[in-house]
Coordinates of C-alpha atoms in Angstrom, one line a residue:
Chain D
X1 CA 136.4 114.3 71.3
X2 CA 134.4 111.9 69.7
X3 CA 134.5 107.9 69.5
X4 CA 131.8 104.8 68.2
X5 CA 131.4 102.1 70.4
X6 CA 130.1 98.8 69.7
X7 CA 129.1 96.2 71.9
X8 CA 128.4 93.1 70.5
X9 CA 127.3 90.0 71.1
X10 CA 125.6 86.5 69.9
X11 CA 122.9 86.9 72.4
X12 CA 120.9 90.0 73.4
X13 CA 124.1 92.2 74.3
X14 CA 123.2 93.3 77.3
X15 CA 126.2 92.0 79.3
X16 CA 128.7 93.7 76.5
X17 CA 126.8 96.9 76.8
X18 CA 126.4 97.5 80.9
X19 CA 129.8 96.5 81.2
X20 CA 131.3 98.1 78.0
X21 CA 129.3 101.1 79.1
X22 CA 130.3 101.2 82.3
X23 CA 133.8 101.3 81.6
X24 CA 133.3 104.5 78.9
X25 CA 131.3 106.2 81.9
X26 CA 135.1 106.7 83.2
X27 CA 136.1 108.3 80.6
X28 CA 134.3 112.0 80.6
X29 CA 135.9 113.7 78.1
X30 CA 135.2 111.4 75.0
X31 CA 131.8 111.8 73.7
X32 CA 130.7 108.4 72.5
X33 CA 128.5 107.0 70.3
X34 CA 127.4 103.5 71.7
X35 CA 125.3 101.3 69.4
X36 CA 124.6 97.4 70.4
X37 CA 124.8 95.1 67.7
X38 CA 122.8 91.9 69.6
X39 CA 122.1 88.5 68.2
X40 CA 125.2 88.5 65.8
X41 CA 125.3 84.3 65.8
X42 CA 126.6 83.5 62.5
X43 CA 129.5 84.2 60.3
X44 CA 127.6 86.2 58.2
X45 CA 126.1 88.0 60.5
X46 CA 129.8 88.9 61.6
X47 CA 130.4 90.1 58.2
X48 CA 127.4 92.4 58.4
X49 CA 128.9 93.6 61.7
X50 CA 132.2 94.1 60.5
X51 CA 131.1 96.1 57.8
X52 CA 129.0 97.9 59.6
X53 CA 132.9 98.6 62.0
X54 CA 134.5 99.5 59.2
X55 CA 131.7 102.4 57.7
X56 CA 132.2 103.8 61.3
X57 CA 135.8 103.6 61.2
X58 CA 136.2 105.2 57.6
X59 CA 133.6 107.9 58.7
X60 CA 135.3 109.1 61.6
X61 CA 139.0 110.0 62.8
X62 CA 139.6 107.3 65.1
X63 CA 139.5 103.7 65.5
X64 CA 136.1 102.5 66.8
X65 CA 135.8 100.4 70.0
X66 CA 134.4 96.7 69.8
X67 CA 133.5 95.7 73.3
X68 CA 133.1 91.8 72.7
X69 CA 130.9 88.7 74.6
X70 CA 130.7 86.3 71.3
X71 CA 130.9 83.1 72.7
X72 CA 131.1 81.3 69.3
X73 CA 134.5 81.0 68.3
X74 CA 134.0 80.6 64.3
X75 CA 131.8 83.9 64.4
X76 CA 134.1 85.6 67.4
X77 CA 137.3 85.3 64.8
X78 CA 135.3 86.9 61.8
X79 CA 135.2 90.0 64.1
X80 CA 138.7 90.4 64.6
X81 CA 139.5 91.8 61.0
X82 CA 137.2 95.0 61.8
X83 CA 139.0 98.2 61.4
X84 CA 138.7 98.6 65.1
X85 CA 139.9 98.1 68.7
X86 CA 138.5 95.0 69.9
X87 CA 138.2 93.9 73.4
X88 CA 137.2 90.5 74.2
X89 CA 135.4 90.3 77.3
X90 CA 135.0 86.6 77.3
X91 CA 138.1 85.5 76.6
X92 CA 139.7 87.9 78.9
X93 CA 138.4 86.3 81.9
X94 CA 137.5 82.8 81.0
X95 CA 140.8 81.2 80.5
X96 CA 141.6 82.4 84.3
X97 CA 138.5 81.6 85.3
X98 CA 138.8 78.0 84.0
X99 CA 142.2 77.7 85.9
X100 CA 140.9 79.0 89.4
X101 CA 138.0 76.4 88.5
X102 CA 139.6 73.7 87.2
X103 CA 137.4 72.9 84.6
X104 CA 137.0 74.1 80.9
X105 CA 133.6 76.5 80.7
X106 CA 130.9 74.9 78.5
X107 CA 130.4 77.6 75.6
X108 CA 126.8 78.2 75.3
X109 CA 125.1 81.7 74.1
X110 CA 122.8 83.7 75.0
X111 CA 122.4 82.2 78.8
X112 CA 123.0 84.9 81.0
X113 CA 119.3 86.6 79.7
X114 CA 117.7 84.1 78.6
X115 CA 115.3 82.1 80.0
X116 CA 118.0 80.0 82.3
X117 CA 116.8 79.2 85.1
X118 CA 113.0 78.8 84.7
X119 CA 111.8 79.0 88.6
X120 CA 114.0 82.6 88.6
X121 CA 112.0 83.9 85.3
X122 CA 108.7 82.7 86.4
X123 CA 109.2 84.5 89.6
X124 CA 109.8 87.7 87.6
X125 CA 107.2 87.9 85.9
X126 CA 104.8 87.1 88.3
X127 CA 106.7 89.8 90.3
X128 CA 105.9 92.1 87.5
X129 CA 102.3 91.1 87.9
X130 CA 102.1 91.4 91.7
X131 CA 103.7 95.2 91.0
X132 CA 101.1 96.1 88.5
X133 CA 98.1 94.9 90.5
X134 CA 99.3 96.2 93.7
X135 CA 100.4 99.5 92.6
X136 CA 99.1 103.0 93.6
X137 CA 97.1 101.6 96.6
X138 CA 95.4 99.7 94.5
X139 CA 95.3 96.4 96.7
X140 CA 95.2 96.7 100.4
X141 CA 95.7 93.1 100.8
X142 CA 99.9 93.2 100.9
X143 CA 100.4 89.7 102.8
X144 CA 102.3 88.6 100.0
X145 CA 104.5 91.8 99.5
X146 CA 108.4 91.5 100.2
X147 CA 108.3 95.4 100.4
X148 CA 105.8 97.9 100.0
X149 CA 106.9 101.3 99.1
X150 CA 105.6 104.2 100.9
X151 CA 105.9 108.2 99.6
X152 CA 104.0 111.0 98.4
X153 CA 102.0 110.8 94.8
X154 CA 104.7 110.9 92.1
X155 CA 107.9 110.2 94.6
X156 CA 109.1 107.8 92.3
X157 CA 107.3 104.7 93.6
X158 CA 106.2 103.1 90.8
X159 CA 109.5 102.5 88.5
X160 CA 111.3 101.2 91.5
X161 CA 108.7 98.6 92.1
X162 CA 108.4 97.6 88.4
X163 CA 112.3 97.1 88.2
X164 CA 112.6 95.5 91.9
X165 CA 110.2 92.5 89.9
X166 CA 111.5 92.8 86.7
X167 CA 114.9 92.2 88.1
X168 CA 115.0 91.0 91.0
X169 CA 111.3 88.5 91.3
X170 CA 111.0 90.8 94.6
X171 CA 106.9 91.4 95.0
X172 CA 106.8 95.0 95.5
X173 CA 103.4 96.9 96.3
X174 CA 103.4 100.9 97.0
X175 CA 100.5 102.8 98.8
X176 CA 100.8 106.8 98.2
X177 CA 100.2 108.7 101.4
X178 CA 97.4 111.2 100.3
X179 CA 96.5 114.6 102.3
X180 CA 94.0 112.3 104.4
X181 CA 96.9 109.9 105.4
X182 CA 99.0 112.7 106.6
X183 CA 96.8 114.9 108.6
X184 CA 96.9 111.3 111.0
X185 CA 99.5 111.1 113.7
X186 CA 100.0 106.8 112.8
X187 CA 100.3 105.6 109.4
X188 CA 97.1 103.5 108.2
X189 CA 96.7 100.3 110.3
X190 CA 96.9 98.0 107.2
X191 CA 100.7 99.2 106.8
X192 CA 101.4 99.2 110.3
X193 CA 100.3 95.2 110.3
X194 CA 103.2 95.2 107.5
X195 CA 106.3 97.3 109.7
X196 CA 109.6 95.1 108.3
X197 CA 108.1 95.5 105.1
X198 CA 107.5 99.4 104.4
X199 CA 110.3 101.8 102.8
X200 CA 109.8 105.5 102.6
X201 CA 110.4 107.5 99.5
X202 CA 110.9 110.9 99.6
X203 CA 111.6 113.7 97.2
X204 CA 112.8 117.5 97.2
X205 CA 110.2 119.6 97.4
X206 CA 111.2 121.9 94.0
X207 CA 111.8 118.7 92.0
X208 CA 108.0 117.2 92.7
X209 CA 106.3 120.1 92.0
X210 CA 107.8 119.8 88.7
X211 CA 107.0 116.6 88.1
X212 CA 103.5 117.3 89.2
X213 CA 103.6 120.0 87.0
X214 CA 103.9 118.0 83.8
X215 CA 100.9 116.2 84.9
X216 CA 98.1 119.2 85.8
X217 CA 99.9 122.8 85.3
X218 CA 98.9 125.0 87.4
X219 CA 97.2 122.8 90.5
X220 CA 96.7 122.9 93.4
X221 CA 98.4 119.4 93.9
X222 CA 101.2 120.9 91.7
X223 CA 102.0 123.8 93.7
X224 CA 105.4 125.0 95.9
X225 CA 103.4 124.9 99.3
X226 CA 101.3 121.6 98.6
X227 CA 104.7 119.9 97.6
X228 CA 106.1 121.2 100.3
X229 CA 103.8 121.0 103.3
X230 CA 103.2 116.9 101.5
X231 CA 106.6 116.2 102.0
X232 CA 107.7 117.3 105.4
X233 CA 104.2 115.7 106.9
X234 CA 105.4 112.6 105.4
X235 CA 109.0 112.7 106.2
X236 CA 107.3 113.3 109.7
X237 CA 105.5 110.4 109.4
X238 CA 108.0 108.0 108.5
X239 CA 110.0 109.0 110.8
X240 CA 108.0 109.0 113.9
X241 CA 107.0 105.6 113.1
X242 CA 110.8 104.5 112.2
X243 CA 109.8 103.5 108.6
X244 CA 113.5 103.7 106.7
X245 CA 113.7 106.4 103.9
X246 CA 115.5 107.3 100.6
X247 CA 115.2 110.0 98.7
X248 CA 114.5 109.7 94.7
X249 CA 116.3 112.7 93.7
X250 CA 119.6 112.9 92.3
X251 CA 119.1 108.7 92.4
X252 CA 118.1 106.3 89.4
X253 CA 115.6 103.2 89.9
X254 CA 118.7 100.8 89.9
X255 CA 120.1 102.8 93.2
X256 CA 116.9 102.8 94.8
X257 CA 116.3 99.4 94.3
X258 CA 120.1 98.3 95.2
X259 CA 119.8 100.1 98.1
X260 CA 116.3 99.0 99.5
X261 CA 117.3 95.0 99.0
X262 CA 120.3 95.8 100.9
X263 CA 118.7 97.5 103.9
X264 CA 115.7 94.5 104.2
X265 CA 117.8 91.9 103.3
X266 CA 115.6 90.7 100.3
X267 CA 118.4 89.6 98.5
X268 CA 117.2 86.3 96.3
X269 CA 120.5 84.7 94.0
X270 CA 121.1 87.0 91.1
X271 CA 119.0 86.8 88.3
Chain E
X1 CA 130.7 71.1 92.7
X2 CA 129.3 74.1 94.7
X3 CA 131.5 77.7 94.7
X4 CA 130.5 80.9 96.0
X5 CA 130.8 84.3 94.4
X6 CA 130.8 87.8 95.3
X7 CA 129.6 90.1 93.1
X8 CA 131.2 93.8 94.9
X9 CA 131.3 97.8 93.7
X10 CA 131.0 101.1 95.4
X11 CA 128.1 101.7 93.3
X12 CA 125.1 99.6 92.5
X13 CA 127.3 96.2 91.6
X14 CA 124.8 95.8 88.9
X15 CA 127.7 96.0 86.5
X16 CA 129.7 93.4 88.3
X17 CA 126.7 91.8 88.5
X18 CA 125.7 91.5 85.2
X19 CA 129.1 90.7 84.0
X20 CA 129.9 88.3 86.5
X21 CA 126.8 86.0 86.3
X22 CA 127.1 85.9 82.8
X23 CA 130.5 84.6 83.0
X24 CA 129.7 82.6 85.0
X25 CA 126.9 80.9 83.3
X26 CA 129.6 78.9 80.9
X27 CA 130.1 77.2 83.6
X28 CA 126.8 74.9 84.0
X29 CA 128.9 71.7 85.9
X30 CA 129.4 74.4 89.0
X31 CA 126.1 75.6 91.1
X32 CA 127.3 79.0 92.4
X33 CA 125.7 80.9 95.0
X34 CA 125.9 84.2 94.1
X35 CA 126.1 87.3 96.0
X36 CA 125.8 91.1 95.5
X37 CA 127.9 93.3 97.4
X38 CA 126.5 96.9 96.5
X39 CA 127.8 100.6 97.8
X40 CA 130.8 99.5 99.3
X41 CA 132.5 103.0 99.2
X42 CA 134.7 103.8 102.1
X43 CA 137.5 101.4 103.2
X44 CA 135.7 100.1 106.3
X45 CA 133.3 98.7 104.5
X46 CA 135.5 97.1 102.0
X47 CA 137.0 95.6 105.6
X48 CA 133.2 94.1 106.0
X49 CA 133.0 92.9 102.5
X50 CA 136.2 90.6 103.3
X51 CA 135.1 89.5 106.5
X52 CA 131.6 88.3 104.7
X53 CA 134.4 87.0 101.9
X54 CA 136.4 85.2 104.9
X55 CA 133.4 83.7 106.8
X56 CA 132.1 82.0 103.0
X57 CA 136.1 80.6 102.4
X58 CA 136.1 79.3 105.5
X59 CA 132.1 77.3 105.4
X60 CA 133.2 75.9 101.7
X61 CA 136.3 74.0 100.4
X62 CA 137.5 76.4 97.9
X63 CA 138.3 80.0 97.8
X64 CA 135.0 82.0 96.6
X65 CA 135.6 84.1 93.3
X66 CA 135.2 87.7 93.3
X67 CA 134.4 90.0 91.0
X68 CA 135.0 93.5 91.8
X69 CA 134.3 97.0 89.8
X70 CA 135.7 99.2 92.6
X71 CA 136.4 102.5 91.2
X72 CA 138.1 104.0 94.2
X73 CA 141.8 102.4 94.7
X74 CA 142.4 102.9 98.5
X75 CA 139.2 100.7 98.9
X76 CA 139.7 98.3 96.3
X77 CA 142.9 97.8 97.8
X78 CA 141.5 96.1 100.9
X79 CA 139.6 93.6 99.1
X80 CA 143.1 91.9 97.4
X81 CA 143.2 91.4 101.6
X82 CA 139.9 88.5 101.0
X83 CA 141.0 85.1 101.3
X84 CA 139.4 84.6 97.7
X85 CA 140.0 84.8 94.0
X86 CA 139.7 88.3 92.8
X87 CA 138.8 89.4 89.2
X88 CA 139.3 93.0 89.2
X89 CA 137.0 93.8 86.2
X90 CA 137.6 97.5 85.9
X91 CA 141.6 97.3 86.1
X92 CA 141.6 94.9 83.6
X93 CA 140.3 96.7 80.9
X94 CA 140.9 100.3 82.2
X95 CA 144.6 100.9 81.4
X96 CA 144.2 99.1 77.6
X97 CA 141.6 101.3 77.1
X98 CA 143.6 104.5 78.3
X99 CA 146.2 103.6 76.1
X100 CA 143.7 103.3 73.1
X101 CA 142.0 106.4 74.2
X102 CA 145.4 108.4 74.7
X103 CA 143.3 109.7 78.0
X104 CA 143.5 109.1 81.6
X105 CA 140.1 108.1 83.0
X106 CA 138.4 110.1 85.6
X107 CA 137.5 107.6 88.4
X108 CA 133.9 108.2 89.1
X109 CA 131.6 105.9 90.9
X110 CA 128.6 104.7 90.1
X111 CA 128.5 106.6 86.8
X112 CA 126.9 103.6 84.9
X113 CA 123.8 102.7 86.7
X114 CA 123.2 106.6 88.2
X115 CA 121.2 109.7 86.9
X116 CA 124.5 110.3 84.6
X117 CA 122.5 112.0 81.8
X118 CA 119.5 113.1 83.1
X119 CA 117.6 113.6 80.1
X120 CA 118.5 110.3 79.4
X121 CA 116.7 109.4 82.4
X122 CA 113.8 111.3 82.1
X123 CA 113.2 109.6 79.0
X124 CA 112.8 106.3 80.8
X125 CA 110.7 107.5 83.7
X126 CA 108.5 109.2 80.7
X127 CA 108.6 106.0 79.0
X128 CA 107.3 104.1 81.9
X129 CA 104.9 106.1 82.5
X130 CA 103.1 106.2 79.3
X131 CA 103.6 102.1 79.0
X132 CA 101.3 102.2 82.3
X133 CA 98.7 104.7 80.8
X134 CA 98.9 102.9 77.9
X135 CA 98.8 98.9 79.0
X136 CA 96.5 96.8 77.1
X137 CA 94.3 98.8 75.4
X138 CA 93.7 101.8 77.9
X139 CA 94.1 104.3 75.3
X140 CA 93.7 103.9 71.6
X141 CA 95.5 107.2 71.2
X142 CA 99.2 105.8 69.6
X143 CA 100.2 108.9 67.9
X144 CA 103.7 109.0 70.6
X145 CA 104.1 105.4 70.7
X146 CA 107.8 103.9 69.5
X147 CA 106.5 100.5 69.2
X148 CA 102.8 98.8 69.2
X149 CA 102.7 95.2 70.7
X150 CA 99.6 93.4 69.5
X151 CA 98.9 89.5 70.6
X152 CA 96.4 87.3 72.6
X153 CA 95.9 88.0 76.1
X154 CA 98.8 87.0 78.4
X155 CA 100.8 86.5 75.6
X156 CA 104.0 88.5 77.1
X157 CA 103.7 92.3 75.9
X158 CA 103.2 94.0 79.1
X159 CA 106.4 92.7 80.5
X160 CA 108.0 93.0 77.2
X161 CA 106.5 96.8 77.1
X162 CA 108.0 97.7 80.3
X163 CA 111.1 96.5 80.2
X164 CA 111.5 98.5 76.6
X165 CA 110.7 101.3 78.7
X166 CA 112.4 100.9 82.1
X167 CA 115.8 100.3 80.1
X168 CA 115.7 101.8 77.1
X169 CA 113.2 104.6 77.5
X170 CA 111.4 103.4 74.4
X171 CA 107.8 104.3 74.5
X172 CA 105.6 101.1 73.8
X173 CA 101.9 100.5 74.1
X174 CA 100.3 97.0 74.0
X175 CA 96.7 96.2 72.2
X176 CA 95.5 92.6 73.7
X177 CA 93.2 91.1 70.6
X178 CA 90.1 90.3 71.7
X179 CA 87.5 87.5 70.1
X180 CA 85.5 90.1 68.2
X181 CA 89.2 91.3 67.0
X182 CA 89.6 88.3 65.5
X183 CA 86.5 87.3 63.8
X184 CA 87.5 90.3 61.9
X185 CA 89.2 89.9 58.6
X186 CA 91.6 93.0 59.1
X187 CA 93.2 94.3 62.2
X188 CA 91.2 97.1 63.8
X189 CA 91.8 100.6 61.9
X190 CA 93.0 102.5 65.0
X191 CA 95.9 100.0 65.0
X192 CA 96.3 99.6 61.1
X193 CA 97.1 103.6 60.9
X194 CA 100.0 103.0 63.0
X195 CA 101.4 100.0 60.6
X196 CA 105.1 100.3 60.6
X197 CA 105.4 100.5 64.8
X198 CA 103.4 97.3 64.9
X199 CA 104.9 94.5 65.9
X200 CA 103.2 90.8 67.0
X201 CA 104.0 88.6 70.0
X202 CA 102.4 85.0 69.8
X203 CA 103.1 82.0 72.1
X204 CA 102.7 78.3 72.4
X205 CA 99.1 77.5 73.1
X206 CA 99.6 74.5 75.8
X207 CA 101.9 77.4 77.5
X208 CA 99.2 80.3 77.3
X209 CA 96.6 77.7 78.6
X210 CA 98.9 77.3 81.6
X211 CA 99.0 80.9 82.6
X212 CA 95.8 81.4 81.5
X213 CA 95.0 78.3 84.4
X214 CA 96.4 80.2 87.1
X215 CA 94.4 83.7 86.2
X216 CA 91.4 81.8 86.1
X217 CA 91.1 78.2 86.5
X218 CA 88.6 76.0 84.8
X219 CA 87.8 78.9 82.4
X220 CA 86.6 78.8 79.1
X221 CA 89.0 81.7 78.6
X222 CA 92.0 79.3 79.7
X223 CA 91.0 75.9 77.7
X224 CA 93.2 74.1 75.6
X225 CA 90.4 74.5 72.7
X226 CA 90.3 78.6 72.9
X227 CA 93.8 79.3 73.7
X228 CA 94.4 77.3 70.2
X229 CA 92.3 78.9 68.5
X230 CA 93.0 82.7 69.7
X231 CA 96.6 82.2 68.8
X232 CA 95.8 80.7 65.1
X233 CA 93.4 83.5 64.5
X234 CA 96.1 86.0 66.1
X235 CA 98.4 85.0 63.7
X236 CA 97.1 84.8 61.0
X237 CA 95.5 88.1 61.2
X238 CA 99.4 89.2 61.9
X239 CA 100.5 87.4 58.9
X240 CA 97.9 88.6 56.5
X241 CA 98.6 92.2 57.7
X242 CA 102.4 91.7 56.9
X243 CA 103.1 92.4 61.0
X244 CA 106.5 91.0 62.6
X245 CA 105.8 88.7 65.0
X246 CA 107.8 86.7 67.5
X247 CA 107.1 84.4 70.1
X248 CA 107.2 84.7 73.6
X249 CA 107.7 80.5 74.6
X250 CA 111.1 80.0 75.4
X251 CA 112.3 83.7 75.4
X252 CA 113.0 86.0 78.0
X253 CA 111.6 89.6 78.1
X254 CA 115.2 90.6 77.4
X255 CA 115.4 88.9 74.1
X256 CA 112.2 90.0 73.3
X257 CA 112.8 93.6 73.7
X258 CA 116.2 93.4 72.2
X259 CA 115.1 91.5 69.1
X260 CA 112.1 94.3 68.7
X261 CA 114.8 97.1 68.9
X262 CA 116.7 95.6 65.8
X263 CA 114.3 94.9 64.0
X264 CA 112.2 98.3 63.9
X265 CA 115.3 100.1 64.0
X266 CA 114.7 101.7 67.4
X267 CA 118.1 102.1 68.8
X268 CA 118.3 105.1 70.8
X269 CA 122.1 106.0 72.5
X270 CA 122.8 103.6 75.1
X271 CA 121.4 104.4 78.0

């Protein structure tokens, strides 16, 4: 079974397509086709998209779905004469939201990822920096760090550190343990100095010497028994000196990183 | 006017999140504290989440909001217990969208922001990976790039480039133009070969100076007079090439990377 799914919006779309896809993510049996139609902020441009609707619509059997944030009422109506099912996100929970409230929302576009609140977006992207600059062991100096992720080369440390900035504005640094590291019984002193702040990574075995793979075939550093003996000695390690772990397989960057503000308490407000 | 809301889901609450904030960004009279409520999966922590909810009704005048996307019933169930006003954001939409579907969902949590499709996934670990190797000007090699972001130093585009990849597994270099770059009359050949991915970001030069100050204060790199200048030569090197260019003042990374998507056609399945 097959289905399009729009999600669109008059700012970047983003909200209409994690939640829109979210809610098709419960439905396992329909293959969908899910394209974002972003920055949609005049009438014409609503023509365009319904157009664009209605080709899907004519080309397949069923009805497309129209997963809706247009804040813009003018535009917002054009859409309702697509040949499709339309769900309005934004009106769905505003009106009750403006009752429990008791005041009328103030339309505006685009502010949920845009710039907002400046402070919050500065810290990003400074974030961002702090993760590039202090990634791979790079920097030893991690005073500033609010977490500094600690694993095995290719554990999945670096994509969970770039979207802990980019999200979040949390400073993450990550030091790779390398065979020297683990043939120590204590971590390196400059971590130690930095206890509340460390999180382990692991990884299965099988999995990271296929990901090493991709990146020298046929190494040493790629092998079964270096992947292997890598991770247990740093499992070990993390253990013995009560450093709190997570696995990366079978979990995306958005888990990790949920899960890792959760357990330090880095929480900031939401982005 | 102050209110506190609860952003909570078994799985990453990224969703409710997302949703939630942007919501509740039409509402710029209130300030809302806003927290996230992730992996709350088994009914005794859904007991915790209300007793968090409880303790915040209680410290404030009004009833927080919440905004759930609890999958699981049993557990969703004992947040309608929070003294608070619930916006089930799943069970709203989920039974219209059965009906439409003629199909019962299949409850699954954490679907959205998990491994769900792996290759998916691999595509956006890939994709971060090469926007690392391939940050301002490491490698001049662009034959796999999606998209080519050329502009002035600190102009945005590794931000930009990551978040491309991170979310939407889009592989995107960055070339920073240097001075001898733009004494040139044409962009440099390695780049021009590669036309149709290139795309420009520029930025206000009283902005640029500013981050420019805190990389290197006092610079001639960061003065008013050479920040001007770099970003007239920058574009109009762009503009002479015929190279799409936006600027990064006043828009957020998301926008960015969601108005570069539409406009070289990059849309890859939702991911």
């Amino acid at each position: 079974m097959r289905r399009t799914a729009f999600f669109v919006s008059d700012g970047t779309a983003i909200t209409a397509e994690t939640f829109g896809h979210s809610l098709l993510t419960q439905f396992n049996k329909v293959d969908f086709r899910e394209i974002r139609l972003p920055f949609v902020d005049t009438e014409a441009k609503a023509h365009d998209a319904v157009s664009l609707i209605n080709k899907a619509a004519e080309a397949g059997e069923d009805k497309p779905l129209v997963f809706s944030t247009i804040v813009n009422h003018k535009v917002g109506r054009v859409l309702t004469n697509a040949n499709a099912h339309i769900f309005d996100m934004f009106a769905t929970f505003m009106e009750p939201l403006e009752r429990v409230l008791g005041i009328e929302s103030s339309p505006r576009i685009g502010r949920a990822h845009g710039m907002g609140d400046s402070d919050t977006y500065e810290d990003r992207m400074e974030a961002t920096n702090y993760a590039l600059t202090h990634d791979d062991g790079i920097s030893k100096r991690l005073d500033k760090a609010d977490v500094i992720l600690v694993g095995v080369s290719r554990s999945g440390k670096t994509p969970t550190c770039l979207y802990l900035a980019l999200h979040y504005g949390i400073k993450a640094a990550n030091y790779p343990l390398t065979e020297e590291d683990l043939e120590q019984p204590r971590l390196p002193a400059f971590l130690r100095e930095h206890k509340a702040k460390l999180f382990g990574l692991t990884i299965d075995p099988e999995r990271l010497c296929k990901i090493r793979e991709t990146r020298r075939p046929g190494s040493r550093y790629a092998s079964v028994k270096q992947c292997r003996y890598e991770v247990d000695a740093a499992e070990s390690l993390l253990r013995a000196e009560g450093v709190p772990m997570l696995s990366s397989t079978g979990s995306s960057v958005e888990e990790l990183a949920s899960r890792i503000i959760l357990h330090l308490g880095l929480q900031k407000d939401a982005s």
